[in-house]
Coordinates of C-alpha atoms and ligand atoms in Angstrom, one line a residue:
M52 CA 0.0 0.0 0.0
R53 CA 1.1 3.6 -0.6
K54 CA 2.2 5.4 2.5
T55 CA 0.5 8.7 2.0
D56 CA -1.0 10.0 -1.1
W57 CA 0.4 13.5 -0.3
W58 CA 0.0 14.6 -4.0
K59 CA -3.7 14.6 -3.6
N60 CA -3.4 18.0 -1.9
A61 CA -1.0 19.4 -4.4
V62 CA -1.5 22.1 -7.0
V63 CA 1.2 21.7 -9.6
Y64 CA 2.7 24.5 -11.8
Q65 CA 4.4 23.3 -15.0
I66 CA 7.5 25.3 -16.1
Y67 CA 8.9 25.2 -19.6
P68 CA 12.4 26.3 -18.6
K69 CA 13.5 27.7 -21.9
S70 CA 10.7 30.3 -21.7
F71 CA 10.1 31.1 -18.0
Q72 CA 12.8 33.5 -17.0
D73 CA 16.2 34.4 -18.4
S74 CA 18.8 35.4 -15.8
N75 CA 21.9 35.8 -17.9
S76 CA 20.5 37.7 -20.9
D77 CA 21.1 35.1 -23.5
G78 CA 17.5 35.1 -24.6
I79 CA 16.9 31.6 -23.0
G80 CA 15.3 30.9 -19.7
D81 CA 17.4 29.1 -17.1
L82 CA 17.4 27.6 -13.6
K83 CA 18.6 30.8 -11.8
G84 CA 15.7 32.6 -13.5
I85 CA 13.3 30.0 -12.0
I86 CA 15.0 30.5 -8.5
N87 CA 14.4 34.2 -8.9
R88 CA 10.7 33.7 -9.5
L89 CA 10.0 31.3 -6.7
D90 CA 8.4 34.1 -4.7
Y91 CA 5.9 34.6 -7.5
L92 CA 5.0 30.9 -7.4
K93 CA 4.8 30.9 -3.6
R94 CA 2.4 33.8 -3.8
L95 CA 0.4 32.1 -6.5
G96 CA 0.0 29.3 -3.9
I97 CA 1.2 26.2 -5.8
N98 CA 3.3 23.6 -3.9
V99 CA 4.7 21.5 -6.7
I100 CA 6.7 22.4 -9.8
W101 CA 6.9 20.1 -12.8
L102 CA 10.1 21.1 -14.7
C103 CA 10.2 20.1 -18.4
P104 CA 13.6 18.5 -19.3
V105 CA 16.7 20.4 -18.3
Y106 CA 19.2 17.6 -18.9
Q107 CA 22.0 17.8 -21.4
S108 CA 20.5 17.7 -24.9
P109 CA 21.0 18.9 -28.4
M110 CA 17.4 20.2 -28.1
D111 CA 16.1 18.7 -31.3
D112 CA 12.7 18.2 -29.5
G113 CA 12.8 20.8 -26.8
G114 CA 15.0 18.7 -24.5
Y115 CA 13.0 15.5 -24.9
D116 CA 16.1 14.2 -26.6
I117 CA 18.5 13.6 -23.7
S118 CA 22.2 13.0 -24.3
D119 CA 23.2 12.8 -20.6
Y120 CA 20.7 12.0 -17.9
Y121 CA 23.0 13.0 -15.1
H122 CA 23.9 16.5 -16.0
I123 CA 22.2 19.8 -16.6
N124 CA 22.2 21.4 -20.0
P125 CA 24.6 24.4 -19.7
M126 CA 21.9 26.4 -21.6
F127 CA 19.9 26.2 -18.3
G128 CA 22.8 26.5 -15.8
S129 CA 24.9 24.0 -13.8
D130 CA 24.3 20.9 -11.8
E131 CA 24.7 23.1 -8.7
D132 CA 21.9 25.4 -9.9
M133 CA 19.6 22.4 -10.0
D134 CA 20.6 21.4 -6.4
E135 CA 20.0 25.0 -5.3
L136 CA 16.6 25.1 -7.0
I137 CA 15.6 21.8 -5.2
Q138 CA 16.8 23.1 -1.8
K139 CA 15.4 26.7 -2.1
A140 CA 12.1 25.5 -3.3
D141 CA 11.9 22.9 -0.5
K142 CA 12.5 25.7 2.1
M143 CA 9.5 27.5 0.7
G144 CA 7.4 24.3 0.8
I145 CA 7.5 23.7 -2.9
K146 CA 8.5 20.3 -4.2
I147 CA 10.0 19.6 -7.6
L148 CA 9.1 17.0 -10.2
M149 CA 11.5 16.5 -13.2
D150 CA 10.6 15.1 -16.5
L151 CA 11.7 11.5 -17.0
V152 CA 12.2 10.6 -20.6
V153 CA 13.1 6.9 -20.9
N154 CA 11.3 5.8 -24.0
H155 CA 14.1 7.2 -26.1
T156 CA 17.4 9.1 -25.7
S157 CA 19.1 11.5 -28.1
D158 CA 21.1 10.0 -30.9
E159 CA 24.0 11.9 -29.3
H160 CA 23.8 9.9 -26.1
E161 CA 27.0 7.9 -25.6
W162 CA 25.0 4.6 -25.5
F163 CA 23.7 5.3 -29.0
Q164 CA 27.1 6.5 -30.2
K165 CA 28.7 3.3 -29.0
A166 CA 26.0 1.2 -30.5
L167 CA 26.6 2.9 -33.9
K168 CA 30.4 2.4 -33.7
D169 CA 30.3 -1.2 -32.7
P170 CA 27.2 -3.3 -33.7
D171 CA 28.5 -6.1 -31.4
S172 CA 28.8 -3.9 -28.3
K173 CA 26.3 -4.4 -25.5
Y174 CA 24.9 -1.0 -26.3
A175 CA 23.6 -2.1 -29.7
D176 CA 20.9 -4.1 -27.7
Y177 CA 20.0 -0.9 -25.8
Y178 CA 18.2 0.3 -28.9
I179 CA 16.1 -1.3 -31.7
F180 CA 18.2 -2.0 -34.8
K181 CA 17.1 -4.1 -37.8
E182 CA 19.0 -5.0 -40.8
T183 CA 17.2 -5.7 -44.1
A184 CA 18.4 -7.7 -47.0
D185 CA 17.3 -5.2 -49.7
G186 CA 18.1 -2.0 -47.9
N187 CA 14.5 -1.0 -47.7
P188 CA 13.0 0.0 -44.2
P189 CA 11.8 -2.9 -42.1
N190 CA 8.2 -1.6 -42.4
N191 CA 6.3 1.5 -43.3
W192 CA 5.5 3.0 -39.9
R193 CA 5.2 6.7 -39.6
S194 CA 6.7 8.4 -36.6
Y195 CA 4.7 10.8 -34.4
F196 CA 6.4 13.7 -36.1
G197 CA 5.5 12.6 -39.6
E198 CA 8.7 11.1 -40.9
P199 CA 9.3 7.3 -41.5
A200 CA 9.9 5.7 -38.1
W201 CA 13.1 3.8 -39.3
T202 CA 16.3 5.6 -40.2
K203 CA 19.0 4.0 -42.1
I204 CA 22.6 4.1 -40.8
E205 CA 24.7 5.5 -43.6
G206 CA 26.6 3.0 -45.6
T207 CA 24.8 0.0 -44.2
N208 CA 21.4 -1.8 -44.5
R209 CA 20.9 -1.3 -40.8
F210 CA 18.0 0.8 -39.5
Y211 CA 17.0 2.0 -36.1
L212 CA 13.5 2.7 -34.7
H213 CA 12.4 6.1 -33.5
E214 CA 8.8 6.8 -32.7
F215 CA 9.6 10.5 -32.5
S216 CA 12.3 12.4 -34.4
K217 CA 15.3 10.6 -36.0
K218 CA 17.4 12.2 -33.3
Q219 CA 15.4 10.3 -30.7
P220 CA 16.2 6.6 -31.1
D221 CA 13.9 4.3 -29.0
L222 CA 15.3 2.4 -26.1
N223 CA 14.9 -1.4 -26.0
W224 CA 13.3 -2.1 -22.6
E225 CA 13.6 -5.9 -23.2
N226 CA 17.3 -5.5 -22.3
Q227 CA 17.7 -6.0 -18.6
S228 CA 21.0 -4.1 -18.2
L229 CA 19.4 -1.1 -19.9
R230 CA 16.5 -1.2 -17.4
E231 CA 19.0 -1.4 -14.5
E232 CA 20.8 1.7 -15.9
I233 CA 17.5 3.6 -16.0
Y234 CA 16.6 2.6 -12.4
R235 CA 20.0 3.7 -11.2
M236 CA 19.5 7.1 -12.8
V237 CA 16.0 7.6 -11.5
N238 CA 17.2 6.8 -8.0
Y239 CA 20.1 9.2 -8.4
W240 CA 17.6 12.0 -8.8
L241 CA 15.2 10.8 -6.2
D242 CA 18.0 10.6 -3.7
K243 CA 18.7 14.2 -4.3
G244 CA 15.3 15.1 -2.8
L245 CA 13.2 15.3 -5.9
A246 CA 9.6 14.6 -5.2
G247 CA 9.0 12.6 -8.3
F248 CA 8.6 12.7 -12.0
R249 CA 6.3 13.4 -14.9
I250 CA 7.0 10.4 -17.1
D251 CA 7.2 11.0 -20.8
A252 CA 5.7 8.6 -23.4
I253 CA 5.8 5.8 -20.8
G254 CA 2.9 3.9 -22.5
N255 CA 5.2 3.5 -25.5
I256 CA 8.1 1.5 -24.0
K257 CA 6.8 -1.9 -25.1
K258 CA 6.9 -2.5 -28.9
R259 CA 5.1 -5.1 -31.0
L260 CA 7.6 -5.4 -33.8
E261 CA 6.2 -6.6 -37.1
F262 CA 8.2 -6.4 -40.3
K263 CA 6.0 -6.0 -43.4
T264 CA 4.3 -3.3 -45.4
F265 CA 1.1 -2.2 -43.8
Q266 CA -1.9 -0.7 -45.6
P267 CA -1.0 3.0 -45.7
D268 CA -3.3 5.5 -44.0
G269 CA -1.9 8.7 -45.7
E270 CA -0.7 10.1 -48.9
D271 CA 2.9 9.4 -47.8
G272 CA 2.4 5.6 -48.1
L273 CA 3.1 5.3 -44.4
R274 CA 1.0 3.9 -41.5
Y275 CA 0.5 5.5 -38.1
I276 CA 2.8 3.7 -35.6
G277 CA 0.5 4.0 -32.5
D278 CA -1.2 0.6 -32.8
W279 CA 2.1 -1.2 -32.4
V280 CA 3.7 0.8 -29.7
L281 CA 1.0 2.1 -27.3
N282 CA 0.0 0.1 -24.2
Q283 CA 1.2 -3.2 -25.6
P284 CA 0.6 -6.4 -23.7
G285 CA 3.6 -7.1 -21.5
I286 CA 4.2 -3.4 -20.7
E287 CA 2.9 -4.1 -17.2
I288 CA 6.0 -6.2 -16.4
F289 CA 8.3 -3.3 -17.1
L290 CA 6.2 -0.8 -15.3
Q291 CA 5.9 -3.0 -12.2
E292 CA 9.7 -3.4 -12.1
L293 CA 10.3 0.3 -12.6
T294 CA 8.0 1.4 -9.9
E295 CA 9.2 -1.2 -7.3
K296 CA 12.8 -0.4 -7.9
T297 CA 12.5 3.4 -7.8
F298 CA 9.3 5.3 -7.1
R299 CA 7.6 3.1 -4.4
P300 CA 10.5 3.1 -2.0
H301 CA 10.7 6.9 -2.3
N302 CA 6.9 7.4 -2.0
S303 CA 7.3 9.6 -5.1
M304 CA 4.6 11.5 -7.0
T305 CA 4.5 10.1 -10.5
V306 CA 2.4 11.4 -13.3
A307 CA 2.4 9.2 -16.4
E308 CA 2.1 10.7 -19.8
A309 CA 0.1 7.7 -21.0
N310 CA -3.3 7.7 -22.5
V311 CA -4.6 4.6 -20.8
P312 CA -7.7 2.7 -21.9
E313 CA -10.3 2.0 -19.2
E314 CA -9.5 -1.7 -19.0
L315 CA -5.9 -0.9 -18.0
L316 CA -6.6 2.0 -15.7
N317 CA -6.6 -0.1 -12.6
L318 CA -3.1 -1.4 -13.3
F319 CA -1.9 2.2 -13.7
I320 CA -3.7 4.1 -11.0
G321 CA -5.4 1.5 -8.8
D322 CA -4.5 1.0 -5.1
L323 CA -1.4 -0.9 -6.1
G324 CA -1.0 0.9 -9.4
F325 CA 2.3 1.8 -11.0
F326 CA 1.7 5.6 -10.9
S327 CA 0.1 8.3 -8.7
M328 CA -1.9 9.5 -11.6
V329 CA -2.0 9.6 -15.4
F330 CA -2.7 12.4 -17.9
D331 CA -5.9 11.7 -19.8
F332 CA -5.8 13.2 -23.3
S333 CA -9.4 12.9 -24.1
Y334 CA -10.5 16.5 -23.5
T335 CA -7.3 18.3 -24.4
D336 CA -7.0 16.4 -27.7
I337 CA -10.7 16.7 -28.4
D338 CA -9.9 18.7 -31.5
V339 CA -7.4 16.2 -32.9
P340 CA -8.1 12.9 -34.7
A341 CA -6.9 9.7 -33.1
T342 CA -3.9 9.5 -35.5
G343 CA -2.6 12.8 -34.2
E344 CA -3.0 14.8 -37.4
W345 CA -3.6 18.3 -36.2
F346 CA -3.9 19.5 -39.8
R347 CA -7.3 17.8 -40.0
P348 CA -8.8 19.5 -36.9
K349 CA -12.1 18.1 -35.5
A350 CA -14.9 20.4 -34.6
F351 CA -16.6 19.9 -31.2
T352 CA -19.3 21.5 -29.2
P353 CA -19.4 22.5 -25.5
E354 CA -21.8 19.6 -25.1
E355 CA -19.3 17.1 -26.4
L356 CA -16.6 18.7 -24.2
K357 CA -18.9 18.2 -21.2
K358 CA -19.5 14.6 -22.0
T359 CA -15.8 13.9 -22.5
I360 CA -14.8 15.6 -19.3
F361 CA -17.5 13.8 -17.3
E362 CA -16.6 10.4 -18.8
S363 CA -13.0 11.0 -17.9
Q364 CA -13.9 11.8 -14.3
R365 CA -16.2 8.8 -14.1
M366 CA -13.5 6.4 -15.3
V367 CA -10.7 7.8 -13.2
Q368 CA -12.9 8.1 -10.0
E369 CA -13.8 4.4 -10.2
K370 CA -10.1 3.4 -10.3
G371 CA -8.0 5.9 -8.5
W372 CA -6.8 9.4 -8.9
G373 CA -6.3 11.8 -11.9
A374 CA -4.3 14.7 -13.2
L375 CA -6.3 17.7 -14.3
Y376 CA -5.0 20.0 -17.0
L377 CA -6.1 22.2 -19.9
E378 CA -2.7 23.2 -21.1
N379 CA 0.9 22.0 -21.4
H380 CA 3.9 22.5 -23.6
D381 CA 2.3 20.2 -26.3
Q382 CA -1.0 22.0 -26.5
N383 CA -2.0 25.4 -27.9
R384 CA -3.4 27.8 -25.4
S385 CA -6.7 26.6 -23.9
V386 CA -8.7 29.8 -24.5
N387 CA -7.9 29.6 -28.2
K388 CA -8.8 25.9 -28.3
Y389 CA -12.1 26.1 -26.4
I390 CA -13.4 29.6 -26.9
P391 CA -14.4 31.3 -30.2
E392 CA -11.9 34.2 -30.9
K393 CA -14.5 37.0 -30.5
D394 CA -15.4 35.7 -27.0
I395 CA -11.9 35.5 -25.5
G396 CA -11.6 37.6 -22.4
Y397 CA -11.7 37.7 -18.6
H398 CA -15.0 35.8 -18.3
S399 CA -14.2 33.0 -20.7
K400 CA -10.7 32.6 -19.3
T401 CA -11.9 32.4 -15.7
M402 CA -14.7 30.1 -16.6
L403 CA -12.2 27.7 -18.1
A404 CA -10.1 27.9 -15.0
S405 CA -13.0 27.0 -12.8
L406 CA -14.2 24.3 -15.1
F407 CA -11.0 22.2 -14.6
F408 CA -10.0 23.4 -11.2
F409 CA -13.0 22.0 -9.3
L410 CA -12.8 18.5 -10.9
R411 CA -11.6 15.6 -8.8
G412 CA -7.8 15.2 -9.2
T413 CA -4.6 17.1 -8.9
P414 CA -4.6 20.3 -11.0
F415 CA -1.7 21.3 -13.2
I416 CA -1.4 24.9 -14.3
Y417 CA 0.9 25.5 -17.2
Q418 CA 3.0 28.7 -17.1
G419 CA 1.2 31.7 -18.4
Q420 CA -2.2 30.0 -18.1
E421 CA -2.7 31.8 -14.8
I422 CA -2.5 35.2 -16.6
G423 CA -4.6 34.1 -19.5
M424 CA -1.8 33.9 -22.1
E425 CA -3.0 33.4 -25.7
N426 CA -1.8 31.8 -28.9
I427 CA 0.8 33.6 -31.0
R428 CA 0.6 34.0 -34.7
M429 CA 4.0 34.1 -36.3
D430 CA 4.7 35.2 -39.9
S431 CA 5.9 32.1 -41.6
I432 CA 6.6 28.4 -40.9
E433 CA 10.3 29.2 -40.6
D434 CA 9.5 31.2 -37.4
Y435 CA 8.4 28.1 -35.7
D436 CA 11.0 26.1 -33.7
D437 CA 8.8 23.1 -32.8
I438 CA 9.6 20.0 -34.8
A439 CA 6.0 18.7 -34.7
T440 CA 4.7 22.0 -36.2
R441 CA 7.1 21.7 -39.1
G442 CA 6.2 18.0 -39.6
Q443 CA 2.4 18.7 -39.5
Y444 CA 2.9 21.5 -42.0
K445 CA 4.8 19.3 -44.4
R446 CA 2.2 16.6 -44.2
A447 CA -0.6 19.0 -44.8
V448 CA 1.1 20.3 -47.9
N449 CA 1.8 16.8 -49.1
A450 CA -1.9 15.9 -48.5
G451 CA -2.9 18.7 -51.0
F452 CA -3.6 21.7 -48.7
D453 CA -2.5 24.9 -50.3
K454 CA 0.4 26.5 -48.3
K455 CA -1.7 29.3 -46.8
T456 CA -4.4 27.0 -45.5
A457 CA -1.8 24.5 -44.2
F458 CA 0.0 27.3 -42.4
D459 CA -3.2 28.7 -40.9
I460 CA -4.4 25.4 -39.5
V461 CA -1.0 24.3 -38.2
A462 CA -0.2 27.7 -36.6
K463 CA -3.4 27.5 -34.6
R464 CA -2.4 24.2 -33.1
S465 CA 1.3 24.7 -32.9
R466 CA 3.1 23.7 -29.7
D467 CA 5.0 26.9 -29.9
N468 CA 1.8 28.7 -29.0
S469 CA 2.4 27.7 -25.4
R470 CA 6.2 27.9 -25.6
T471 CA 6.5 31.7 -26.1
P472 CA 8.3 33.5 -23.3
M473 CA 6.4 34.1 -20.1
Q474 CA 4.8 37.6 -20.0
W475 CA 5.9 39.1 -16.7
D476 CA 5.4 42.8 -17.3
S477 CA 5.1 45.4 -20.0
G478 CA 8.8 46.1 -20.3
K479 CA 11.4 44.8 -22.7
N480 CA 10.7 41.3 -23.9
A481 CA 7.8 41.2 -21.4
G482 CA 10.3 41.1 -18.5
F483 CA 11.5 37.6 -19.6
S484 CA 14.9 38.6 -20.8
N485 CA 17.3 41.6 -21.4
A486 CA 18.7 40.0 -24.5
E487 CA 18.2 41.7 -27.9
H488 CA 16.5 38.5 -29.2
T489 CA 14.7 35.9 -27.4
W490 CA 14.9 32.2 -28.6
L491 CA 11.3 32.3 -29.6
K492 CA 9.3 35.5 -30.3
V493 CA 7.5 37.1 -27.4
N494 CA 3.8 37.3 -28.0
P495 CA 3.2 40.9 -29.1
N496 CA 0.1 41.1 -26.9
Y497 CA 2.3 41.3 -23.7
K498 CA 1.5 44.9 -23.2
D499 CA -2.1 43.9 -22.5
I500 CA -1.5 40.5 -21.0
N501 CA 1.2 40.3 -18.3
A502 CA 1.5 39.3 -14.7
A503 CA 2.4 42.7 -13.3
D504 CA -0.7 44.4 -14.6
Q505 CA -2.9 41.7 -13.1
E506 CA -2.3 42.8 -9.5
F507 CA -5.4 44.8 -10.0
S508 CA -9.0 43.7 -9.3
D509 CA -10.8 41.2 -11.4
S510 CA -7.8 39.7 -13.1
V511 CA -7.3 36.2 -14.3
L512 CA -4.2 35.9 -12.1
K513 CA -6.2 36.9 -9.0
F514 CA -8.9 34.4 -9.9
Y515 CA -6.3 31.6 -10.1
R516 CA -4.8 32.6 -6.8
K517 CA -8.2 32.4 -5.2
L518 CA -8.9 29.0 -6.8
I519 CA -5.6 27.7 -5.5
H520 CA -6.3 29.1 -2.0
L521 CA -9.7 27.5 -1.9
R522 CA -8.3 24.2 -2.8
R523 CA -5.3 24.2 -0.6
D524 CA -6.2 26.2 2.4
S525 CA -9.8 27.0 3.1
K526 CA -12.9 25.6 4.8
Y527 CA -13.8 24.1 1.4
S528 CA -10.5 22.2 0.9
N529 CA -11.8 18.9 2.1
I530 CA -14.7 18.8 -0.3
I531 CA -12.6 20.2 -3.3
I532 CA -10.0 17.6 -2.8
N533 CA -11.9 14.6 -1.5
G534 CA -15.5 15.1 -2.7
E535 CA -17.0 12.6 -5.0
F536 CA -17.6 13.8 -8.5
L537 CA -21.1 13.8 -9.8
P538 CA -22.5 15.3 -13.0
Y539 CA -25.3 17.8 -12.6
E540 CA -28.1 17.7 -15.2
T541 CA -28.9 20.9 -17.0
E542 CA -31.5 21.8 -19.5
D543 CA -29.2 23.9 -21.5
P544 CA -26.5 21.7 -23.2
C545 CA -24.1 24.6 -23.1
V546 CA -24.2 24.8 -19.4
I547 CA -21.6 22.5 -17.8
A548 CA -22.3 21.9 -14.2
Y549 CA -21.1 19.3 -11.8
Q550 CA -21.0 18.5 -8.1
R551 CA -18.5 17.4 -5.5
I552 CA -20.1 15.6 -2.6
I553 CA -19.1 14.5 0.9
L554 CA -21.7 13.3 3.3
N555 CA -24.2 16.2 3.6
E556 CA -21.9 18.8 2.0
R557 CA -22.2 19.6 -1.6
L558 CA -20.3 21.9 -4.0
L559 CA -22.1 22.8 -7.2
V560 CA -19.9 24.3 -9.9
I561 CA -21.6 25.9 -12.8
H562 CA -20.2 27.1 -16.2
N563 CA -22.2 28.9 -18.9
F564 CA -20.1 27.9 -21.9
Q565 CA -21.5 30.5 -24.4
N566 CA -21.8 34.2 -25.0
I567 CA -25.5 34.4 -24.3
K568 CA -27.4 34.3 -21.0
S569 CA -28.8 31.1 -19.7
Y570 CA -30.2 29.8 -16.4
I571 CA -29.9 26.9 -14.1
R572 CA -32.0 25.3 -11.3
I573 CA -30.3 25.6 -8.0
P574 CA -31.2 22.8 -5.6
G575 CA -31.3 23.0 -1.8
K576 CA -31.2 25.7 0.7
N577 CA -28.4 27.6 2.5
T578 CA -26.4 28.1 -0.6
E579 CA -23.2 30.1 -0.2
A580 CA -21.3 31.5 -3.2
V581 CA -17.7 30.3 -3.0
I582 CA -16.2 32.0 -6.1
G583 CA -17.6 33.4 -9.3
N584 CA -16.5 35.6 -12.2
Y585 CA -19.4 38.0 -12.0
T586 CA -19.1 39.6 -8.6
G587 CA -22.4 40.6 -7.2
N588 CA -24.5 38.5 -9.5
Y589 CA -25.3 35.9 -7.0
H590 CA -26.8 37.2 -3.8
Q591 CA -25.5 35.2 -1.0
S592 CA -28.7 34.0 0.6
N593 CA -30.1 31.4 2.8
T594 CA -33.0 30.6 0.6
C595 CA -33.1 28.4 -2.4
Q596 CA -32.8 30.5 -5.6
E597 CA -34.9 28.2 -7.8
L598 CA -33.8 29.6 -11.2
Y599 CA -30.5 31.4 -11.3
Q600 CA -29.8 33.5 -14.4
L601 CA -26.3 33.0 -15.8
S602 CA -24.5 35.8 -17.7
P603 CA -22.3 34.9 -20.7
Y604 CA -19.4 32.7 -19.7
E605 CA -20.3 33.0 -16.1
C606 CA -18.9 30.5 -13.7
I607 CA -20.0 30.2 -10.1
A608 CA -19.3 27.6 -7.4
L609 CA -22.0 27.2 -4.7
Y610 CA -21.6 25.4 -1.4
L611 CA -24.7 23.7 -0.1
N612 CA -24.9 22.2 3.3
T613 CA -28.1 20.2 3.7
Ligands
LIG143 C1 5.7 14.0 -25.0 C2 6.3 15.3 -24.7 O1 5.5 16.1 -23.9 C3 6.6 16.0 -26.0 O2 6.9 17.4 -25.9 C4 7.7 15.2 -26.8 O3 7.8 15.8 -28.1 C5 7.3 13.7 -26.9 N1 6.7 13.2 -25.7 C6 8.6 12.9 -27.2 O4 9.4 12.9 -26.1

């Protein structure tokens, strides 16, 4: 049994280090920059930071291509800076999670370099190599970033497998000595006082290798790789071993980036599950087809969003505990995804905040979400750094989209939308850096959207602070953290309402997901308004307000004690 599920009380803040705060004026965020901003995070009220990868890396995929697991990328600072961050944060009551990327390494990792040099070395079996007689790839799988998943080693008929970029060769988890190397590395970090990990692509570590030409599913003659590498039978053996040899003895918080089907959820997050929680992609990828082709976006309605969120809550609640999020470094900004452009503003932003924050699970806020940062629109595809954006653009053009349309669609969904520098104030580079050029453009809207200006009333930032305070340290904390989730039926499909219940206490959270008025029936007596984004609309009262009129994009949480 787990000792204590301390992470249930946590509110996590995700930092994309390259874009959070630059301390040495090179246009790139760094660890000292994060240390300098700990006060801001403390004041926000969060108590856990998830740090995207800061290990040594050629940065082909934003650091998810690690060339040395034991050392910090000089771009972000030194190994000592990392120790300092862990210690200083700890003193302030903030724990740190790092990103654990063990489905693949960088091709510049010494294991891969040794494997290339000597096909008979033990390192050759740390990866997945396949030689073919005719020099053609072993099969026609398409990697997640759009290129073929096998890359040929020059001058040979030998290929290696990579589910992501060709600079990210997949590790071979079947090899026991590789697994032991991984466990040693994980324990090295945990022993330093790290609270745990967000674990990258962990559902992909078991592969079902088949060598033949599959029926293509795209104009490129390739076939989406997911069906052979996601949640494959046998993965549970690796995950069990990983957790027993590393996380469990440390009582770590572990968040698996793994879209787990319902029938496997118990193994992942049940009482004796491998992880503390998993990220569910269903409502953040609601606009993306199952094959991950953003360039063919899927339309959806607030009603579909409601169903998807409720279904996710039901599944997770039956089995264990969940991670709540609307944004991360792989998503575009949530307001641009869920809200029509003309309606984006204080009310829609705070409504989204309330929508995910009162659900059952541990909330994750992505940097800039708490000030309502929005998508950026860059001028041309060359301005985008993200490898996935470039891949999707290329595929869209190959599929027959004209360049302008391809660009428009891809720009809207680009991962760089959330990777632009944090907007701290209205000064140079939004207070992110003193450099002449930042590594990625600052969103030109920083004069209107920045943290410093939001110290005034009715700001998105203040709303987030209040939400965090309510969850972590208020008379409602118990119900917000531990209450059972229950959908609340509404007549208007665009009103999303749900309840959290403990014994005779009830929290009813209501969201009017549209720019017109609506109404809702309020049950029970003795209602108390906990938080809302139209101050004064709801009259705190001891009587049951049968029909409550909702303003456009209004959210309100009511506490009922019956
Ligand atoms: C998921 C990470 O969040 C994403 O940024 C990365 O590109 C892939 N995994 C590959 O590591």
